């Protein structure tokens, strides 16, 4: 402002602008700004600052903020200036506020009322200033406050106001689409506005809407084509021309919209063919804006339903771009060519020399774009040349992001179009060597699988040759420094599987190499794990063929080191190696068979190998496992447990099973558990009863128990009380079974591959002569020579059929790498589970079966489980712990199978309600001192102090 003529600005302001422009360094500029900040802080704090002076101070604050310094001390003064009645001061205030504040700033709330008032102003300039501030400052929460006024302004008489209102609604849609979803029809209406500026502004929100839902706007194709035709025919005012192009930015936006609407739609594309041909003919290629319209037209032609004449025009325009001396136009030509070859791959053959020139151009951006084009053009005939050029380029760059992208493309092309497995392995080695850990872990798995499965054919000689060449190359590569971790894992795996297969290298030599790898990478546990596993394989193969294995001193020290490692995985592998060295050849061959990495592992989901263990446990009295969905009477218990979990902070009742005494033949009193200082009942490991029958006297009913307070009681406040017969429908207590997941030791990989092979540089420098060199013609023939051949993607064989196993599936004939992410499988021997996996009948110190105490307590009132004198031969049915069997004198006689429900059978009465069968339970009533003492011990064991020799447990528990 002031620098262009002053406009009444002070000399200080002009000197500030001049000194900033003349600053010779950033430090000098910072000194000028800091001095200016001190001056402004002092001036703004003065009382009664004139409005014109405050306006100048705000402009100087804008300079301060623009140059990266904090001017927050003046924000409030900018907000105050937006309230001014003067148009010039108000616009200055809005300008400063939009530059100072963001949509989430605390001062935004002070501007909303001012914006609402200004949107209703009669001066359209004030309305435009407010709409500009709306686009910058209004956030999702304050949109409803100004939305009605903005919608009303769509019908304003001034086109500038209507245009800014459309832009404000578009901004609302970008920030909160749901807030303006009911106003989408307004954009369609504004498309027919008489002013081209309003119409052009409407194209932006319509483009975003069409991207979200193309089908809803198919009816607008004719309208868009009509508008584009009028623009191309120069029917708009001259003020919309730019470098002699009629409204080029409106044309570009319309072409983008038509490309979306015509994609895959022949009928919609038919309306566009004529106008697109006119644009190709009328566009002026001498200016940048004309070339921009041409490029967008090519993109549109490549997106809609193909038309031969339009494709020819697009190819011609692309050719002009590629032949240009401008790097920008060449870049556009390469991008356009990449779009066109999707429709017709033969188009690239016409421009092969231009592509080669771009590939050798020193402009790095152009070179990367050319590699993208070559990636799209790759097929089996040119994959070797393209991948080699990509790897050579990958060596020369330091950008890890783009190096990762190039490496992934090389791997993808090699997996799809590799001419041979040897070439694939060598290519992967180069990728690993130069890309390192940037390579995807899937690549390492595919490489190991390819080496293990070979050619996928029955040619064992070729497979052996492939593996021998891999071993030779990896032994050479081990001497190179700074190999990536993933590549080292691949090398260790290959040396362990095939290092001594052909007899070329001795076991001690390979083991020594592996020990060197582990020593050189002592901080990488994954590499050391692969190393010790490879040593174990080599030792196993040597023992299996009857040769004696003598460990090298460095190998023994490695085993000792890993045996004391903090990593349990490394410890396990070291101990497994030590155990394997002590086995005979037959056992070793069974544990680690030779060349079994490709064999499928059969998983027994039914765990049939545990059948004998389960049968033995059931013979000893263990209960059969009942699936959770078949257990009855567990719904309410689950409710209790979930309630406890949610209310643990307010209730101290615990549901773990209590420890039960295990009676011995001579009746002795178990050790009494001293009560804890708290009132909680702490669970202890449970011991189960043996199947024996004991005598017990009759128990008094719970209604006779007196309510005497004792030291330890259950706290049942807020717990649902469900006692007695209606509570449960089954005597079977819930038991929790734990499953174990066995880790198979598979390790995931990340890494790279190495190869010392060097590539010749095809082009040392570009020749400036008009004629084409023979070397360039040869490269072009390699890239484009077999353009008409169909690309065939290679597929690796899925699985190698184990030798001697008949199969009806034919192996795939096509060689290649598999893009599956699964690593090679190794045969594992299932280990016997811990003996307490399913045994619920014997006490175990590690796990405590979960038995609901309510179910144990419930039987003491009346309903009990059937006596244990029932025939035990029916082991198939579920058997429950017989709690009351400890206290019965004689077992009941003639008990039918229908009366086994403890909740329907009374221990003292005749039951006539269970399946219509009358059962008489003959019970002896009277006191038995020995059983009473044992009953007292049981009560003490669960933490209750008895009140007499034969207490009522409910009276002691509930007081």
Steps between C-alpha positions, in 0.01 A plus 500: 500500500730765630787382284293572189407855582456547866120535516552729796722253688765635737870513427560233767287251308677574172839468670394164648405360161818636345727362774340154476557496126863606538588253776804293401441206733232333705669615820486863388134460405424350843667795674285743300181312584581465872566872518171562321315269746631702796389824334150366419447363852575843639292693245190276514493515883470881491156643581280657233691380197344655186319256274717583201813430708352172629434397140868558416609307812289200393657504154843504660391207719407313183861541386618368837280189475584448134870479584445231767488699825230510766260793488230358730511811718317685221232242412234659718549836328437335162177353638395844627565656159250262334231681706587837349243673282756624249520273195877538466566426867254209506660337196844552656376335821356202307824465305709496818263262681497245215880506493549489878237252621405142414154349520557360851640816659336623819433846353276361223195523727546880512474528120188289435254775596689754287492265201125442543437875503725566200333225294177702525670827401376706205855563384598201287871568562445443873303184416786374282752567778282307747459206257877486454541483877232227516705277269807545720370510856166320538541149638259207522346620828425853377371404152131500611536858625574642152357235264153663451654837406744335255220307327297818473792675331491248211226719354682831551489748216878534485685216325805541727281429805339197335841362405638538853183345645551193279861478615390529864251213457774294335722566800220390733465178299873430530498549876164341588319333206193422710446866581420588135373165370148649464634790292659300215227610257623860532820405318298367205306827487812715508640300205248690286598842638528777243843601626786274382689562824217358712466206262876434511497515881217242506713248307730452803235369745336299221832330423531390864138377503542305175810325635290372789198390293539495121164343413299777667639758256487313169213725394734801500726364221312692228513820706874471558564428130289802404692727737835370373390557141405860571833561676700343213310710245603817683148604595619623839614859550859582408575564867504121553775441241848410623788506252248490216332189644128538580441435872764224518446422867129447446588268207740298718243455776232398248735246342570347842127470567430345157780245556321382813154489344611326178711227659364166377181662369471481121182707480635784713833489315320534167388851595860604563678384183420808287602765750821311594600489132436874473725569800784296346475709184453842662748476789808714464813289576730802505407603856516314826130545569415361154714192570327462838160486327639249246639280779167502685325413175734198456417388854131530423534297178689225685227481768179494295382227264771474229459672164759429223511853358539658842774250586691602186471866596615421854801302371596789273486750787700263720764471227542878497549499875768230484691673222507832682817636656312599814527258790152596614346403165702175491368417845144561378571285192629207707198520730260522206672205329458294817125568487465418130687167507231367733265523202747398228846369605632537143498879535823491702693336215468815290673707770764256621798726423337795676446280804867394496603868488282574804649200681850647455400858575685659794168633633423259786126569501474421130704184548269377776195565287661301219557206734130509584427473128743210456336324796167516317661376177680198647442153356692174484708610200643818658486431872875435531598833342245705695576341838875540446453870422283542809761334722777714352294811573425373853873483567545867413230652726492564874129567538379208713136563417550478126758222539231295678261566214755399235589183694136396530449553128809296414376216720152513352628492142746221578226288659263550207730481197825329611635288211676253733539422866873568493436850366236553769744403778776722362257791467378455857860497620560836331181646643590385851854630462406851391163550671579323826231493765277716281389185317169350605524191721285307252787505251723296731231238552444470125872462437534221757195324361634519145831347605323226694244412233732540204358506150176336600576210266641150545850601393694435820829580330390849413371556853830381650692726266283794603564437869872445450532827311309676778735354764809603299375855451402541864834374630669764283259770614566426869838666463346837418449748786170649622262242365136569588335291770232345280751394238713337769195305616448371147869407471498312832188309402644397161834395651324298769276320252736442207853597614627141514253332264730459199809420708694792359536664841562324829273537800774660710562762229134600480464500880805723527351747254173503693682560829678796339162642400365465855813662645489789254134570580496439873229760559252354249307223675315404182821438306642299789180292513531419130867421551450251783211336311722461191775340713240264647391391150856436387573295811178303456580418138848386597372279782228354276756371249714350777780754512630620833458868571778680683405853590753773443610696809332814369179304443506361853557847642207627293275227643612582854437868440151446364413256779540789745334759273224725625295395197297189576485423128878487471522294817253246366684466170833453678360233733333325206836484322668353807224241535517412131873431519431224751248310284567208270470520122153348483357745752669796331367399160149486645533833672662693213453322166713611210350742242161512670458877490239481222292223645161594632451469874185311591330649800280276715227740609336229713820446701469125463851453644350591838239222496705261712573770754132596521393138541748445780380812677136396470580157639644674804175690552537814289184640348456510121534839338169671431500768226403839628195523277368171639539583866165557669437727792793729423310808388432632846854424614631704209275782610642482850857505369444786261328691779801442720735621229303823458450558873834380634569840646196486729475128586766271636327169426719273290383208290816292483469150636594436862748236604331176604657253745623170367407233756742221567410141608563580868278804561716793591416866531657706221710797582285795596538810288538804719256779414645795316497844658252619236142389454560369149500127434828431322488205260754222544594218265226245477534130573237263376340211685562139415205283421431376853191485718504644850234521768365823633221588741197698409540873454270755653314719253607851424182642652606373842833678492534789733626833373814524711781721362837339456842630401507394133189523281411520134421853393195470278385864478366563150549138389196329355379237751391186319496217749320167502357274241387741222851636456682231304386225271812285487745365754791534265738772608672709243857420433739716312734343257806675378634459155856537410634648183817338382740733328662333206799728506434662163666836476392791280748676284581844373794560281700510180718280279853533378683426182848608402421483130535840336308631207649678201386856458317510170529872453788715620372826359233620262616572150376824353520388135184473296555134411416221744791295632508125451513444876181699552329308220600174668354613834182614333470163330539331840226712653250521217598224258237241588216740566237286337572194715263438780635536850488184696524514872704240669372307792704299738388147582283508808636197681757239425357153526694289748694221344322171498157650562256446214300803389242563234558873468725604217784737574494837325719514195587866525812579699522795730477645839191482708370820648357323798600646832529166679850396605628148431354252737717276710384168635448511873451217744208561733612509858302333775285753688536547874328224692246734657356618167168320531535324836231633729516216743845545655627807684738717307708781645506701176131539413189494719171380350230759528219361721214725592470532881127566473449156354697345787315699762163432346515128561536551874143625540313216339565399138817302457670297240439130472711277725815366358384145544338517158651272241828656385517299184311767303803715446355659193267728693625804689573442867494779755675533833283330762511760775247345736636148456748583775222532752255220412481189713375259237444538131138504383373183341333451164573843365392530141688688230226757480553615858860600473428874502615629837270799479191280474600240761469555872751321715250442779167450314335288238521669160198448280555784255798382298379347172215329678732265695462452872837481676537415867815624665553306818703714731615439855440798720714576800830648597837352405787668681769395258313643203412811694867569565574456132210732418650760731833470324329550165331815625827639635668420170269742317562768760196460733524460876249236616272569795456141607617148423262460208429853381259623238723638225240750386461637850875553527528655157203732508482581869 
